PDB file of C-alpha atoms in Angstrom:
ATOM      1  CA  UNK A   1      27.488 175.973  75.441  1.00 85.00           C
ATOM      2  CA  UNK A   2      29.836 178.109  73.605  1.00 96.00           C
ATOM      3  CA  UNK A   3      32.603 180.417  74.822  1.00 98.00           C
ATOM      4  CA  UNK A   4      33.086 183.437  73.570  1.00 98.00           C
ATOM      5  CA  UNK A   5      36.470 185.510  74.806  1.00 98.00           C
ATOM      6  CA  UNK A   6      36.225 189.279  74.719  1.00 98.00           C
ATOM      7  CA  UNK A   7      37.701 192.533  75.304  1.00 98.00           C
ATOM      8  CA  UNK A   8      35.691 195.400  76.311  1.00 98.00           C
ATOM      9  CA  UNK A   9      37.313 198.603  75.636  1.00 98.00           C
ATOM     10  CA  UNK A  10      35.938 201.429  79.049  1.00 98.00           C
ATOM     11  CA  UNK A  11      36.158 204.830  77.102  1.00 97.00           C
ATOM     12  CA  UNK A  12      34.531 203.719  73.372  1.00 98.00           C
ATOM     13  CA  UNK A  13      32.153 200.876  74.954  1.00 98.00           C
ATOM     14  CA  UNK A  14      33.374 198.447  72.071  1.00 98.00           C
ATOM     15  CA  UNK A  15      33.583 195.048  72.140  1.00 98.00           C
ATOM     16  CA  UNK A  16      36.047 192.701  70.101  1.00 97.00           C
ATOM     17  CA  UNK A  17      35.703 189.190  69.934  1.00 97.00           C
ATOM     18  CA  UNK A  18      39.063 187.627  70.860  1.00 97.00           C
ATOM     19  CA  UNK A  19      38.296 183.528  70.484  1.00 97.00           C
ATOM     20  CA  UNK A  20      35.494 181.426  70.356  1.00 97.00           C
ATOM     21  CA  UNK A  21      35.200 177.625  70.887  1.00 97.00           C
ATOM     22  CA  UNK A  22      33.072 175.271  71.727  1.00 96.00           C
ATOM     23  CA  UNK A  23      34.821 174.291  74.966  1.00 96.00           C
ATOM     24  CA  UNK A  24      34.191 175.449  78.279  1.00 97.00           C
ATOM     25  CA  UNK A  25      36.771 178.248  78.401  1.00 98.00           C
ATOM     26  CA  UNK A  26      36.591 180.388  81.810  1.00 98.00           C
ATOM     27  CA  UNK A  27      38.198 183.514  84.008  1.00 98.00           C
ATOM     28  CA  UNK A  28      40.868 185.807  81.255  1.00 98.00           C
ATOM     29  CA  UNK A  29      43.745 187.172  83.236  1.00 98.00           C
ATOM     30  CA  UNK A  30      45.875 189.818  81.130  1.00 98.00           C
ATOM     31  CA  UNK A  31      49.170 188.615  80.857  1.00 98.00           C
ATOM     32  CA  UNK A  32      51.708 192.307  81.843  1.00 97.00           C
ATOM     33  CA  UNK A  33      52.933 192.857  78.394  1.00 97.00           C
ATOM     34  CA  UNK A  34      49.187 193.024  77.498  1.00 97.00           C
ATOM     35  CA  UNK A  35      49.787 190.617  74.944  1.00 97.00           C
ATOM     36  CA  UNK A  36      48.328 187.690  75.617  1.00 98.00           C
ATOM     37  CA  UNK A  37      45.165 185.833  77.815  1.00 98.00           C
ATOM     38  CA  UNK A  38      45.647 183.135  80.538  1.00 98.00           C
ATOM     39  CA  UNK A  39      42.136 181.208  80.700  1.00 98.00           C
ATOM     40  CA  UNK A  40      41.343 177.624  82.152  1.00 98.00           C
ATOM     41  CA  UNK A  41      39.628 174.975  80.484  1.00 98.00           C
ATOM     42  CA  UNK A  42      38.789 170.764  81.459  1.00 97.00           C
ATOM     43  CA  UNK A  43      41.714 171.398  84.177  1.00 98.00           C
ATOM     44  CA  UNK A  44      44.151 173.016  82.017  1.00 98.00           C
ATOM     45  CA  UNK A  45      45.601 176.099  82.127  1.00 98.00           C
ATOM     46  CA  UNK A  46      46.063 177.870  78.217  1.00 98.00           C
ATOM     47  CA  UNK A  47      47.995 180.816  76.883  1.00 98.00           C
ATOM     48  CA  UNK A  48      45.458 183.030  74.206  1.00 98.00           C
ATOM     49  CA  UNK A  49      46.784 185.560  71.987  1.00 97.00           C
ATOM     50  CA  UNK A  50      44.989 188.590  71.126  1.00 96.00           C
ATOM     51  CA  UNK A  51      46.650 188.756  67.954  1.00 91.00           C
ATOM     52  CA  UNK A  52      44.767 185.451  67.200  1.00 83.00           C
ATOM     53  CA  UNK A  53      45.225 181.923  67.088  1.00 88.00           C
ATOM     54  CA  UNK A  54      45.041 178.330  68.934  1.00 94.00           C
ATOM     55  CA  UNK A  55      44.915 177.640  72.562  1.00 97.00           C
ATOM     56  CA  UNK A  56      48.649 177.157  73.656  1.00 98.00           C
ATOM     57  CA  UNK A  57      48.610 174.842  76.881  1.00 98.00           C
ATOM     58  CA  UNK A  58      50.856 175.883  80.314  1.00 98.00           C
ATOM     59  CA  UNK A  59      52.854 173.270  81.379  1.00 98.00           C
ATOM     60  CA  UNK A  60      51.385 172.870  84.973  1.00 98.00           C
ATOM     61  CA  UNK A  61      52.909 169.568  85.629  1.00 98.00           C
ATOM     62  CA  UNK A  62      50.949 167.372  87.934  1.00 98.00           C
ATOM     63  CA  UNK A  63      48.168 169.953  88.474  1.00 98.00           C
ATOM     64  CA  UNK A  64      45.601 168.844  85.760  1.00 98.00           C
ATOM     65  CA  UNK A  65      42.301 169.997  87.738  1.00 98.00           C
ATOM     66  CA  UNK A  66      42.902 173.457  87.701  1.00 98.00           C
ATOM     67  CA  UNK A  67      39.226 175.825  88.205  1.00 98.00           C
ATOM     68  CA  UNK A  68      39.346 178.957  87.442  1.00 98.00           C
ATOM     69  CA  UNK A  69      41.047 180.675  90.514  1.00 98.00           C
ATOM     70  CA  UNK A  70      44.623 181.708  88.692  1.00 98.00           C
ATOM     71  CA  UNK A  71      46.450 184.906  88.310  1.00 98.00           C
ATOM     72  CA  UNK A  72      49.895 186.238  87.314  1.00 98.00           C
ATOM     73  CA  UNK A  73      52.201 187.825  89.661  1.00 98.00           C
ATOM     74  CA  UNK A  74      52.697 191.574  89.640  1.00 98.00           C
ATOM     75  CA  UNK A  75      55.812 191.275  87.461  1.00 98.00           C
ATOM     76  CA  UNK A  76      54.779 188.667  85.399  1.00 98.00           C
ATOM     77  CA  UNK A  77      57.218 186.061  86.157  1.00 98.00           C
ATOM     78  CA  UNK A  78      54.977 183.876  88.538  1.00 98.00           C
ATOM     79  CA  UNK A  79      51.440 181.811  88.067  1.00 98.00           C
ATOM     80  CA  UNK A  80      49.079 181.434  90.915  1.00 99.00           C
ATOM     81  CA  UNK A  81      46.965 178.918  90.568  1.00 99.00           C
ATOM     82  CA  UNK A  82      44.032 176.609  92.419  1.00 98.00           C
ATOM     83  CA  UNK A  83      44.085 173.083  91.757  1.00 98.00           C
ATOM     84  CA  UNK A  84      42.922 169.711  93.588  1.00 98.00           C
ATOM     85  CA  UNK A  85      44.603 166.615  92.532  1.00 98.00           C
ATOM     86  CA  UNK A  86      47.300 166.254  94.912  1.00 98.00           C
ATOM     87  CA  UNK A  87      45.220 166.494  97.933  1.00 98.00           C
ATOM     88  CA  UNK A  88      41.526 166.003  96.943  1.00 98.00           C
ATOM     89  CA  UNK A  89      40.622 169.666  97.742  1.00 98.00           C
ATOM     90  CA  UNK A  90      41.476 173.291  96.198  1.00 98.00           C
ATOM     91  CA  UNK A  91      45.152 173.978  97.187  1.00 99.00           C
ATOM     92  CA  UNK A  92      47.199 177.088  96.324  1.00 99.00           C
ATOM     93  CA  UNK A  93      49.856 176.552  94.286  1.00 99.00           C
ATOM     94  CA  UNK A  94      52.945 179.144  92.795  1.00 98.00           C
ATOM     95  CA  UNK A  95      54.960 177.999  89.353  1.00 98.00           C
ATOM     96  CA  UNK A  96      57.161 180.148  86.680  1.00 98.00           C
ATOM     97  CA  UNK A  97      54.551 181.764  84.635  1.00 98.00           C
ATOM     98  CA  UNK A  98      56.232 180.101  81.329  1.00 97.00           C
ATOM     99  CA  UNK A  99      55.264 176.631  82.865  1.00 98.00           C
ATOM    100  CA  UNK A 100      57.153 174.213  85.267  1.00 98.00           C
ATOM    101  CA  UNK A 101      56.327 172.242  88.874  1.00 98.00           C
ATOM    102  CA  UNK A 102      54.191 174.013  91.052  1.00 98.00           C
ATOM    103  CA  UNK A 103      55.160 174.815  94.783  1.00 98.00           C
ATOM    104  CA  UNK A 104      52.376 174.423  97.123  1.00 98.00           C
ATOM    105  CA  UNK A 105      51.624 177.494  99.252  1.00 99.00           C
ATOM    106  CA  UNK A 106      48.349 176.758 101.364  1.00 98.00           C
ATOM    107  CA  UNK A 107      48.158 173.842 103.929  1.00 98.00           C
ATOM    108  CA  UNK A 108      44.593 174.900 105.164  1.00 98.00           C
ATOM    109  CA  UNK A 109      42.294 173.324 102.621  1.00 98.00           C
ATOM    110  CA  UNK A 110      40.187 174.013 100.430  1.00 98.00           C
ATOM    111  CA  UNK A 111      41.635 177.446  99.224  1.00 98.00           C
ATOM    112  CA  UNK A 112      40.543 178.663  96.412  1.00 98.00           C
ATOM    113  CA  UNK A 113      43.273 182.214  94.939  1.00 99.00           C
ATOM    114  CA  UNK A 114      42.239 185.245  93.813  1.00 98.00           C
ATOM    115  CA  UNK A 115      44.702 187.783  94.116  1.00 98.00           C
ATOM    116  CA  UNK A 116      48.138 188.942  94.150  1.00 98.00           C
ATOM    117  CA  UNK A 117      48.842 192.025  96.632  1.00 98.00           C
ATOM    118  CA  UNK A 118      50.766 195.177  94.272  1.00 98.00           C
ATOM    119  CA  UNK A 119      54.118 194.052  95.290  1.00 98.00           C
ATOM    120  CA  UNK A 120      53.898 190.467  94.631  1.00 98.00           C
ATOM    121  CA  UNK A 121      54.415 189.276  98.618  1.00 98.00           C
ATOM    122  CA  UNK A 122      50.943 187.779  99.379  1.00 98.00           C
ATOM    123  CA  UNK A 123      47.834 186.714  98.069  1.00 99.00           C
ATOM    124  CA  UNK A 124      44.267 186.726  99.245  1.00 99.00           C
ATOM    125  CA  UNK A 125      42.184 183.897  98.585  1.00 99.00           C
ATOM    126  CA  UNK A 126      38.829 182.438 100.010  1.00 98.00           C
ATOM    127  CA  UNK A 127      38.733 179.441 102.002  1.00 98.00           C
ATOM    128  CA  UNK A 128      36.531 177.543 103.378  1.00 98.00           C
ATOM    129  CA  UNK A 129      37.226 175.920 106.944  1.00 98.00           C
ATOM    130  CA  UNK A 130      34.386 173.945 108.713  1.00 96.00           C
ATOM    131  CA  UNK A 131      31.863 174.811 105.885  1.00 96.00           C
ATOM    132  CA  UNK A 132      32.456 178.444 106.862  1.00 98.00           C
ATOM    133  CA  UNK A 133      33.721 181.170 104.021  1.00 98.00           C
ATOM    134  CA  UNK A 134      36.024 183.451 104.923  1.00 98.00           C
ATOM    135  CA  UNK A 135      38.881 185.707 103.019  1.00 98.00           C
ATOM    136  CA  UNK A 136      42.472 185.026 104.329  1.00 98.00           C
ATOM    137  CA  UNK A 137      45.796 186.238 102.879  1.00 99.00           C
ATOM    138  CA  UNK A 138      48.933 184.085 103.030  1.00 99.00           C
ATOM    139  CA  UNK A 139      53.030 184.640 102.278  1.00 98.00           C
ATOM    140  CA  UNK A 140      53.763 183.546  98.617  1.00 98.00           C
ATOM    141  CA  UNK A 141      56.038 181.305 100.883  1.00 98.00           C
ATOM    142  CA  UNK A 142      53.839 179.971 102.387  1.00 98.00           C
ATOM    143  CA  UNK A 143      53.648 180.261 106.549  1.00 98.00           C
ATOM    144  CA  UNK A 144      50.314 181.030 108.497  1.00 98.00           C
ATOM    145  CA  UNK A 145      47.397 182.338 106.942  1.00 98.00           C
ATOM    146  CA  UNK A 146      45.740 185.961 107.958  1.00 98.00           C
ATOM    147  CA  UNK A 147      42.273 185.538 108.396  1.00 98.00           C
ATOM    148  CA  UNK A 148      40.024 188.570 107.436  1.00 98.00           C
ATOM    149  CA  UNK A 149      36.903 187.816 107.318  1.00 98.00           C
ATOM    150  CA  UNK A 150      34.640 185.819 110.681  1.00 97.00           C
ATOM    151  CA  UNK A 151      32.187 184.257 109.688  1.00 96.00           C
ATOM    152  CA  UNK A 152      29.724 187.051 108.736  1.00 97.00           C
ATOM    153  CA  UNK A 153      27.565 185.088 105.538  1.00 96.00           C
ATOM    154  CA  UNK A 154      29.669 184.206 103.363  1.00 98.00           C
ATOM    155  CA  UNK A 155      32.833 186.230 101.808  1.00 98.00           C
ATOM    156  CA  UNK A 156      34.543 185.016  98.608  1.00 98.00           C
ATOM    157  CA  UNK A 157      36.272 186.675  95.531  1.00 98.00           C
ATOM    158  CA  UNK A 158      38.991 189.283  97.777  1.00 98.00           C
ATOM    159  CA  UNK A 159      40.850 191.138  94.721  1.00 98.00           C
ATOM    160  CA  UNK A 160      43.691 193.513  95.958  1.00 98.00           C
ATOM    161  CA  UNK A 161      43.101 197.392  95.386  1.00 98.00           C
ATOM    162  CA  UNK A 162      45.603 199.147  93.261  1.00 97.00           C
ATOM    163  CA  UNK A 163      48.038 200.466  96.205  1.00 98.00           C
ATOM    164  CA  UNK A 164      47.115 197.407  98.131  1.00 98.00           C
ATOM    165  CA  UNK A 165      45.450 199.459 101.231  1.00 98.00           C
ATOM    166  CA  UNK A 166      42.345 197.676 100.726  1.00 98.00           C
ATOM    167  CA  UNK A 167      41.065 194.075  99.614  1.00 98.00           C
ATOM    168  CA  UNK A 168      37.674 194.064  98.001  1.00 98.00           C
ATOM    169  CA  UNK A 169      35.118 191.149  98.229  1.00 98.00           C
ATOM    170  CA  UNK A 170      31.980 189.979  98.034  1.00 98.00           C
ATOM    171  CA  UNK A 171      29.992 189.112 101.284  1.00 98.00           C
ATOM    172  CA  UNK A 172      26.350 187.870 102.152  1.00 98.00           C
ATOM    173  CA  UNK A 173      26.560 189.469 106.108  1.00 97.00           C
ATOM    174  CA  UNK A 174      23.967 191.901 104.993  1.00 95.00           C
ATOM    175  CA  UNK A 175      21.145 189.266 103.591  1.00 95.00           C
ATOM    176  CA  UNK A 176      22.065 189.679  99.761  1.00 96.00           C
ATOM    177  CA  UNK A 177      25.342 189.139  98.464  1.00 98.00           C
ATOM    178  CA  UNK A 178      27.391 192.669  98.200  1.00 98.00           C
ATOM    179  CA  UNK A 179      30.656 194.496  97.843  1.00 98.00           C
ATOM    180  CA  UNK A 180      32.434 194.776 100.788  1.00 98.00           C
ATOM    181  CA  UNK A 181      36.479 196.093 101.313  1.00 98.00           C
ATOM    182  CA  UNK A 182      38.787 195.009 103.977  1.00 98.00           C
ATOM    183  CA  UNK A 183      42.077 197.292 105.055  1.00 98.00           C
ATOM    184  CA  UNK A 184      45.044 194.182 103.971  1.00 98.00           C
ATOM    185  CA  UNK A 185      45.695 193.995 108.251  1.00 97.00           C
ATOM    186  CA  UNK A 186      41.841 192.538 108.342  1.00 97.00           C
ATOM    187  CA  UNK A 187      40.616 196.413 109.959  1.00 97.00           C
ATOM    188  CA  UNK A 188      37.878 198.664 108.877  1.00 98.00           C
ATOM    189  CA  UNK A 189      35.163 196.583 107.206  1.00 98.00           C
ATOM    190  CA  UNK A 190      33.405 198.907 104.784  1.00 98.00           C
ATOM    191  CA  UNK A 191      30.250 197.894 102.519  1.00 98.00           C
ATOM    192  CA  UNK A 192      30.515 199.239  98.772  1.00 97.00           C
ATOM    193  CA  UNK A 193      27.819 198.459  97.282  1.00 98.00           C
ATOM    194  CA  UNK A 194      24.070 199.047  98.411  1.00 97.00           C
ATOM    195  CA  UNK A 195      22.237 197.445  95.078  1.00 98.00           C
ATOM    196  CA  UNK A 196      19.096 195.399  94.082  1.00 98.00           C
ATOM    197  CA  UNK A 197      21.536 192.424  93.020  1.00 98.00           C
ATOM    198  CA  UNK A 198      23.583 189.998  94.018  1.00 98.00           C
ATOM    199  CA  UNK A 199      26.969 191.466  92.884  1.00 98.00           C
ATOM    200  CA  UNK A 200      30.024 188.990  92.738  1.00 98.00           C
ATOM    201  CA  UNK A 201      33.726 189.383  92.001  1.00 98.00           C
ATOM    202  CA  UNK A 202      34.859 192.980  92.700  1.00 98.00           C
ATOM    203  CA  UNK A 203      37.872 193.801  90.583  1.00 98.00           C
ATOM    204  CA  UNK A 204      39.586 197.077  91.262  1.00 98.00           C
ATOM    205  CA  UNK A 205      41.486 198.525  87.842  1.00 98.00           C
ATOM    206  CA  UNK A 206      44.901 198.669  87.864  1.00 98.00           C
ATOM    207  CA  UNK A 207      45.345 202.948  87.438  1.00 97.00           C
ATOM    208  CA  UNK A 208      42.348 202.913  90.512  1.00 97.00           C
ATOM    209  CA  UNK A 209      39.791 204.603  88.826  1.00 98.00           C
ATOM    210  CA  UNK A 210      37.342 201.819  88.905  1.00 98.00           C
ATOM    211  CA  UNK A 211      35.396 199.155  90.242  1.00 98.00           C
ATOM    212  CA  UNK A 212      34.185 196.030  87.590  1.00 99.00           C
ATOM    213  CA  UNK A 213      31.775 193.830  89.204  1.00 98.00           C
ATOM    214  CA  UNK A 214      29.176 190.947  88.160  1.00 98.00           C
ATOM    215  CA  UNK A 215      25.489 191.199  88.923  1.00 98.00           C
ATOM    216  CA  UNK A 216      23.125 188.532  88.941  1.00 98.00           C
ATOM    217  CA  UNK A 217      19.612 189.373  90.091  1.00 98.00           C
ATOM    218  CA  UNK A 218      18.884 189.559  93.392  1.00 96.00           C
ATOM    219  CA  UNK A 219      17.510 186.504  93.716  1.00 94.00           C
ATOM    220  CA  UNK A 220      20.533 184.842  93.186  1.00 95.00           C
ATOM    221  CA  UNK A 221      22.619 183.746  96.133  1.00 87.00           C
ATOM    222  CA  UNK A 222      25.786 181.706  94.608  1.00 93.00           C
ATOM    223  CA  UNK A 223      27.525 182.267  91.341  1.00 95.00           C
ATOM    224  CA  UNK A 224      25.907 179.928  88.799  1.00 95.00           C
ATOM    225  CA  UNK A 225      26.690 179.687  85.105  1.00 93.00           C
ATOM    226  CA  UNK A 226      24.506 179.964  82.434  1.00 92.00           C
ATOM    227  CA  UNK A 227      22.108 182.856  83.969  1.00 96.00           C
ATOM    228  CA  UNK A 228      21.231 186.614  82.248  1.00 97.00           C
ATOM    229  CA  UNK A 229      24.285 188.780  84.139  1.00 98.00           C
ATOM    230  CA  UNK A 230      25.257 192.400  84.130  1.00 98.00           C
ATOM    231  CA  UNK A 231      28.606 194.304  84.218  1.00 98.00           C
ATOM    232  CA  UNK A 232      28.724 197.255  86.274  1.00 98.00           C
ATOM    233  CA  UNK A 233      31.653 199.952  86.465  1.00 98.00           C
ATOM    234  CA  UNK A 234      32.107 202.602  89.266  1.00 98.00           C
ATOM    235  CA  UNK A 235      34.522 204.002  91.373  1.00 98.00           C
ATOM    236  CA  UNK A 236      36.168 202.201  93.815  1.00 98.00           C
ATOM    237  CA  UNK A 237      34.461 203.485  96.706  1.00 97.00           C
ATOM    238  CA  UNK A 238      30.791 202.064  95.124  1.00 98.00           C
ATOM    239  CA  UNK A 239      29.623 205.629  93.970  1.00 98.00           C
ATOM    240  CA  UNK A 240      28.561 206.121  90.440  1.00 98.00           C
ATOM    241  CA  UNK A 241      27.601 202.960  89.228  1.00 98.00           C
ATOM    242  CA  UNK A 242      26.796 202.048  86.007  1.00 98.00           C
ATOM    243  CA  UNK A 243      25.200 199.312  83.864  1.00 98.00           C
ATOM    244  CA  UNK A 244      28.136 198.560  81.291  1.00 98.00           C
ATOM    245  CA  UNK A 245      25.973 195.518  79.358  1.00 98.00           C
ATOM    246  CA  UNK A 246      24.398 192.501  80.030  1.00 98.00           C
ATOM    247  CA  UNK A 247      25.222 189.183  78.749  1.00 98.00           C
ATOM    248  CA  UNK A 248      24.795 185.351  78.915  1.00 97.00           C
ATOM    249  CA  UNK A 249      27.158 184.166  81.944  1.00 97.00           C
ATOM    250  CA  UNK A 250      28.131 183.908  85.341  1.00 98.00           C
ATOM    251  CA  UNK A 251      30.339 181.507  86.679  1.00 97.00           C
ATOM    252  CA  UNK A 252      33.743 181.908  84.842  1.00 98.00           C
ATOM    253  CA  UNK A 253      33.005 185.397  82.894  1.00 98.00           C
ATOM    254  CA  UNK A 254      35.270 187.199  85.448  1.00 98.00           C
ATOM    255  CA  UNK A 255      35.918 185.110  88.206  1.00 98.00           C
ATOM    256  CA  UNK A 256      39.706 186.423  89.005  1.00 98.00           C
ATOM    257  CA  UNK A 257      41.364 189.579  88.157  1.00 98.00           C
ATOM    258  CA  UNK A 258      40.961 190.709  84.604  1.00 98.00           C
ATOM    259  CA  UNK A 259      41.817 193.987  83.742  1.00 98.00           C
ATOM    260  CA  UNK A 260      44.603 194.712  80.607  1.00 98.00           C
ATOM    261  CA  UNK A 261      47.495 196.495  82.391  1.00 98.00           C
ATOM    262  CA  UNK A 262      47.203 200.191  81.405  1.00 97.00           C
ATOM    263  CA  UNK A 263      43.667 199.767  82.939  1.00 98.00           C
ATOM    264  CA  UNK A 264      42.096 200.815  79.880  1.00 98.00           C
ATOM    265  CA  UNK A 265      40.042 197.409  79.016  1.00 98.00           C
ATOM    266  CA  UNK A 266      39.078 194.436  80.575  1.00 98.00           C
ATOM    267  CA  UNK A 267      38.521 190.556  79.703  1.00 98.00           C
ATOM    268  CA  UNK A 268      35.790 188.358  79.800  1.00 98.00           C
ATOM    269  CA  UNK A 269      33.639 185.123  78.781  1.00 98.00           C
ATOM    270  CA  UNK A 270      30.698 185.753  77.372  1.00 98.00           C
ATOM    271  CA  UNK A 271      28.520 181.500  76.898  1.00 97.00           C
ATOM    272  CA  UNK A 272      25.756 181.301  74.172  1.00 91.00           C
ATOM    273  CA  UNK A 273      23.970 178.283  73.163  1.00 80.00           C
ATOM    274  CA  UNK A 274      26.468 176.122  70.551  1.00 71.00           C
TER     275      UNK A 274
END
């Protein structure tokens, strides 16, 4: 397959193709000067910039299995990242964002990041413990782990809300995989989305205005590359919805936070035949 990066513009419904290769390239974050892509590919971690140009590589030190669970902090100055080679299973892990040795966070394994709380303290994450997926949030020191989520289907992909009241996620507990929020002390489940699909990866813009989530059809339980996808917009509380496009995708199109800072555009990974 071949990856194609792009930026899709919310107001003038353009597109512009930022990179294309024919490596598996998967989940743009924004880096907070807006002027560059983080995106993982074969384990490594790369820097892309929308100005053009070569994959630069992160120096991630001994994590060289990275998926495509990774974020930058708030401020810019720290990398989360998910990555298994030290212990076999996903483990949390927090390094400069230029590069260096990573600092484990999570103990409980396999955790798998996907967002940074508004003022850079904690991040929410799935993990699965006894086969059972639930959304926990954790210190960026480390410590105990919050659980949020019990065991009600499946929850994965929690993304922070833009004044970090509520975590968004995606949950099976109603038969067909949905959006869901969470208040950040684990209260007040809500369900956000009522829809034919199976929607995936909630990502609340940065200003609050909206809600970007993947669709697969309804059909589909897990998050599978390579399928016929959708991109839907609305507000955060699930109300006005709206078909952006549809594209060639799935796993690794927008698996972790990707929206440009001023909350404007987003990033994704669109895969076409090579």
């Amino acid at each position: 397959m071949r990856s194609s990066v792009e930026i899709y513009t919310v107001d003038s419904g353009e597109t512009r193709v930022i990179f294309q290769t024919d490596q598996l390239i998967e989940a743009p974050n924004f880096s907070r000067d807006g002027h560059h892509l983080i995106v993982n590919g074969d384990g490594r971690l790369y820097r892309l910039p929308l100005s053009g140009g070569a994959l630069e590589v992160i120096d991630t030190g001994f994590a060289t299995a990275c998926n495509n669970d990774h974020g930058l902090s708030p401020d810019g100055r720290l990398l989360a990242i998910s990555d298994k080679v030290e212990h076999g299973k996903s483990c949390i892990y927090i390094l400069p964002a230029d590069g260096g040795t990573p600092r484990q966070v999570t103990t409980n394994l396999p955790s798998y990041w996907h967002g940074w709380s508004p003022d850079g303290t904690r991040l929410a994450y799935c993990g699965i413990r006894d086969q059972v997926f639930d959304i926990y949030t954790i210190d960026i020191d480390g410590g105990d782990e919050l659980r949020l989520t019990h065991g009600e289907g499946r929850n994965d992909g929690p993304d922070y809300g833009h004044d970090g009241a509520w975590i968004y996620f995606n949950s099976s507990r109603s038969g067909r995989m949905q959006i869901w929020r969470v208040r950040a002390d684990g209260s007040n489940v809500e369900r956000i989305t009522d829809s034919p699909y199976g929607d995936w990866f909630p990502h609340p813009s940065p200003d609050g205005r909206h809600l970007l989530v993947l669709s697969y059809d309804g059909e589909v339980f897990d998050h599978p590359r390579d399928l016929d996808v959708r991109l839907r917009l609305m507000r955060p509380d699930g109300s006005e919805a709206r078909e952006l496009f549809s594209l060639f995708g799935g796993q690794g199109t927008i698996n972790v936070p990707n929206w440009a800072p001023d909350g404007k555009s987003f990033a994704f990974v669109r895969y076409e035949p090579a």
